[in-house]
C-alpha cells in the first residue's frame, strides 16, 4: 500500500487523504469561527436592555470583585471594605450598609438571567463557551499593588463571561480618555476614543461632598463625575444630605444615599485604603496623614528633602490640576483663605484670611484679608486678588477642576468686595460644609500675573501649566530646575513668606524650614527601598506598595531601622469607575446610533472604523425581544465567514495541485 493514497484523481491531479483532511479543517475553521466578544458587544448595543437588566450586570461585576483576597493577600491588611464613597472615618458613615461578598456563582446567576445562558469556560461546544461581551479596563501605573489586584479582578471577570482587556497606563494617557475628554467625546466607549472601566484612587477630604461625583453638571471635563451619572433620585437625596439645615436630616439622607449607592452601583467601591508612609528618621514634623503634606513644618539636618512620587506630572496650574501627584509638587506654593491643620483636617486656621464669620442662616460668609501676605515675587496679596481667583475658578471658560461644583453654590453675583480688606460670599443655597468649600478650596492667585492670560488659554498657556503661577505659600517653584517631562520638581523657600502671620499659636513660624523640597519620579518599589537606604530620597509616597518590605524597613529582619513608618486610615478610597452611558451596563445609556452614527447607520452592515471592531456586523432590531434566548440563538451561533481563511484555503489548494502535478 502506498504511503500517500489518492482520493481524488482527475486528469493528472491527485489530492491525498491527509491533505484533504487539512483542507476540510481549514474550511470549517473559516466559516465556523465563533463570534468574538467584541462583535457580540456591538450586537448587544442594540438589545435595549432595561434598567433592571443593566443593574444585574453591574451586580454581577460587583460580586466578582475579590475584596477580601485583595485586602488580605495583596495589601496585607492595609484596607477595609466599604459599600459607598462615604468613608469609615466620615461622621455620616453607616456601618450597616456593607459591601457585597465575592461570589462567582451568584454573579453567573445574574448574567444567565440577562443573557439567557450560563457561561462555562470548560465547555467544549455550545453557546455557553462564548463570553457575553468585551470590556477594556484601565488603571494608572502609579500603584503596583493596585496593578496586582486589578489583574486579579480581571481574571475573576473572565470567569463570569466578560472578555476583559487590561491596560496599564500613565496619567498623561488617562487624562484625554477619562478626565478631560473633548465635549464631543463625552461618554464614548474605549473603542471610540473614551473608556469602559477605570480603576482610580480618590484622595478625599473630611467632608461628604459626594455630589461632585454624581451631579450631571459635574460631568468631566468640568468636574469629577467620571462615570457620567445622571440620576434624578440621587440628585434629590444629595440635596437633602448636603443642604438640609438640621444635622439629623442630613444624616438620614446620607443613610439613604449609602443604601441607594449599594442598590444601584453607579460605580464600584473596592476598598478604603490604610495609608502607609515611610520616611527618613531624621525628617521631623511629618503630619499624621500624607494627604495633606505639610512641607512648611518639616525640618531635616541636610536642609534638602527628596520626596518620591510614583506617577508623572500633568499640570502645575492649581485650578486645572486634578491629580494628587501634581499637588505633591506644588501644594506648598499656594494658600487658600483658610487651611486645614495637618494633624486635624476637620479644623481650620487662617492663612490669607485673618478672620471669618458667617450669617445665622449660613448663607453669607465674610473673610477679612490678612495684611502683609505676599506672593513669591514680592507683590502683596489684596482683596482684589481674592475676588479675581474666585471669579476665575467658577468661570466655565477657564475650566477649573470642580469649578462647576463650586458654581452650584456660588456665582459671580455672590462675590462682593466690602472694603480693601474684606470680601463677602453669598451662597445660592445652604451648604452644610460651606466653611471648607468656600474658605479652603480655592488657591489665591495673582491677578497681576494671571489677569493677562485669556480665559480660554489657561489650559494651554505654558506660563501656568508647566511653570506654576505665583502663590503665597511657604515655597515656590524653581522653574529653571523643574522638568515636567521627567516629572522632577524643585521647590525652594519663598523669601516673602512669614509663617508668624498665619497661625496665632505659632505652629507655622518654623525657623528651621527646609530650604529645598525635591519631588522625584521613581516607579520601581525596589528602587525606592534602595534609594531610601542610600539617603538619596527621604520620603516614599503612600501609594507605593511597601507591604512586602515592612520587616526589612522596620528592623525585624536586619536589626536596623531604615525608616519611620506611619500607618493611618486615609481620606480616600479605591474606586472602579464604569462608563454609565454604555448600553450594556450603564445606568443612563444613550442610543448608540446617535453616539456613533458613522458606525451604526441604518444599513444592515456596519463598516469597520476601528481595529477593535469586527466587519460585517448585522445589527439586531432596535426593539427588545420578549426572550433573551431568542436574540442569542439568532446571534451567538451566527456564522462569520473569515475571508482571510478562505483566501488561504484557495491558495493552499492551488499550491497542492501544483505540487502533485510536479510529483507526477
Coordinates of N, CA and C in Angstrom, one line a residue, residues 178-179 181 183 186-187 211-231 402 404-405 579-581 588 590:
X178 N -10.3 59.9 30.1 CA -11.2 59.8 31.3 C -11.5 61.1 31.9
X179 N -10.5 61.9 32.1 CA -10.7 63.2 32.9 C -11.0 64.4 32.1
X181 N -12.0 64.6 28.5 CA -12.3 64.3 27.1 C -12.9 65.5 26.4
X183 N -15.7 67.6 24.6 CA -17.1 67.6 24.8 C -17.8 66.6 23.8
X186 N -17.7 63.0 25.1 CA -18.3 62.6 26.4 C -19.1 61.3 26.3
X187 N -18.7 60.4 27.2 CA -19.4 59.2 27.3 C -19.0 58.1 26.3
X211 N -21.5 64.9 46.1 CA -22.3 65.5 45.0 C -21.4 65.6 43.8
X212 N -20.1 65.9 44.0 CA -19.2 66.2 42.9 C -19.0 64.9 42.0
X213 N -19.3 63.7 42.5 CA -19.2 62.5 41.7 C -20.5 62.1 41.0
X214 N -21.6 62.8 41.3 CA -22.9 62.3 40.8 C -23.7 63.3 40.0
X215 N -23.5 64.6 40.2 CA -24.4 65.5 39.5 C -24.0 65.6 38.1
X216 N -25.0 65.8 37.2 CA -24.7 65.8 35.8 C -23.9 67.1 35.4
X217 N -24.1 68.2 36.1 CA -23.4 69.4 35.8 C -21.9 69.2 36.2
X218 N -21.5 68.1 36.8 CA -20.2 67.9 37.2 C -19.5 66.8 36.3
X219 N -20.2 66.5 35.1 CA -19.5 65.5 34.2 C -18.2 66.1 33.8
X220 N -17.2 65.1 33.7 CA -15.9 65.6 33.1 C -16.2 66.1 31.7
X221 N -15.4 67.1 31.3 CA -14.1 67.5 31.8 C -14.3 68.7 32.9
X222 N -15.5 69.1 33.1 CA -15.7 70.3 34.0 C -15.6 69.9 35.5
X223 N -15.9 68.6 35.8 CA -15.9 68.2 37.2 C -15.4 66.8 37.4
X224 N -15.8 66.2 38.5 CA -15.3 64.9 38.9 C -16.2 63.7 38.6
X225 N -17.3 63.9 38.0 CA -18.3 62.9 37.6 C -17.7 62.1 36.5
X226 N -16.7 61.2 36.7 CA -16.1 60.4 35.7 C -17.0 59.4 35.1
X227 N -18.0 58.9 35.9 CA -18.9 57.9 35.4 C -20.1 58.3 34.6
X228 N -20.2 59.6 34.4 CA -21.4 60.2 33.6 C -22.7 59.7 34.2
X229 N -22.8 59.8 35.6 CA -24.0 59.5 36.3 C -25.0 60.7 36.0
X230 N -26.2 60.3 35.8 CA -27.3 61.3 35.6 C -28.6 60.6 36.1
X231 N -28.9 60.9 37.4 CA -30.0 60.2 38.1 C -30.7 61.2 39.0
X402 N -13.5 70.9 39.1 CA -14.5 71.1 40.1 C -15.1 72.5 40.2
X404 N -17.4 73.7 38.3 CA -18.9 73.6 38.2 C -19.5 73.3 39.5
X405 N -18.8 72.5 40.3 CA -19.4 72.1 41.7 C -19.4 73.4 42.5
X579 N -18.3 53.5 32.7 CA -18.9 54.4 31.8 C -20.5 54.2 31.8
X580 N -21.2 55.0 32.5 CA -22.7 54.7 32.6 C -23.5 55.1 31.4
X581 N -22.8 55.6 30.3 CA -23.6 55.8 29.1 C -23.6 54.5 28.2
X588 N -27.4 55.1 32.7 CA -28.2 56.0 31.9 C -27.6 56.0 30.4
X590 N -27.1 56.1 26.3 CA -27.6 56.8 25.2 C -27.7 55.9 24.0

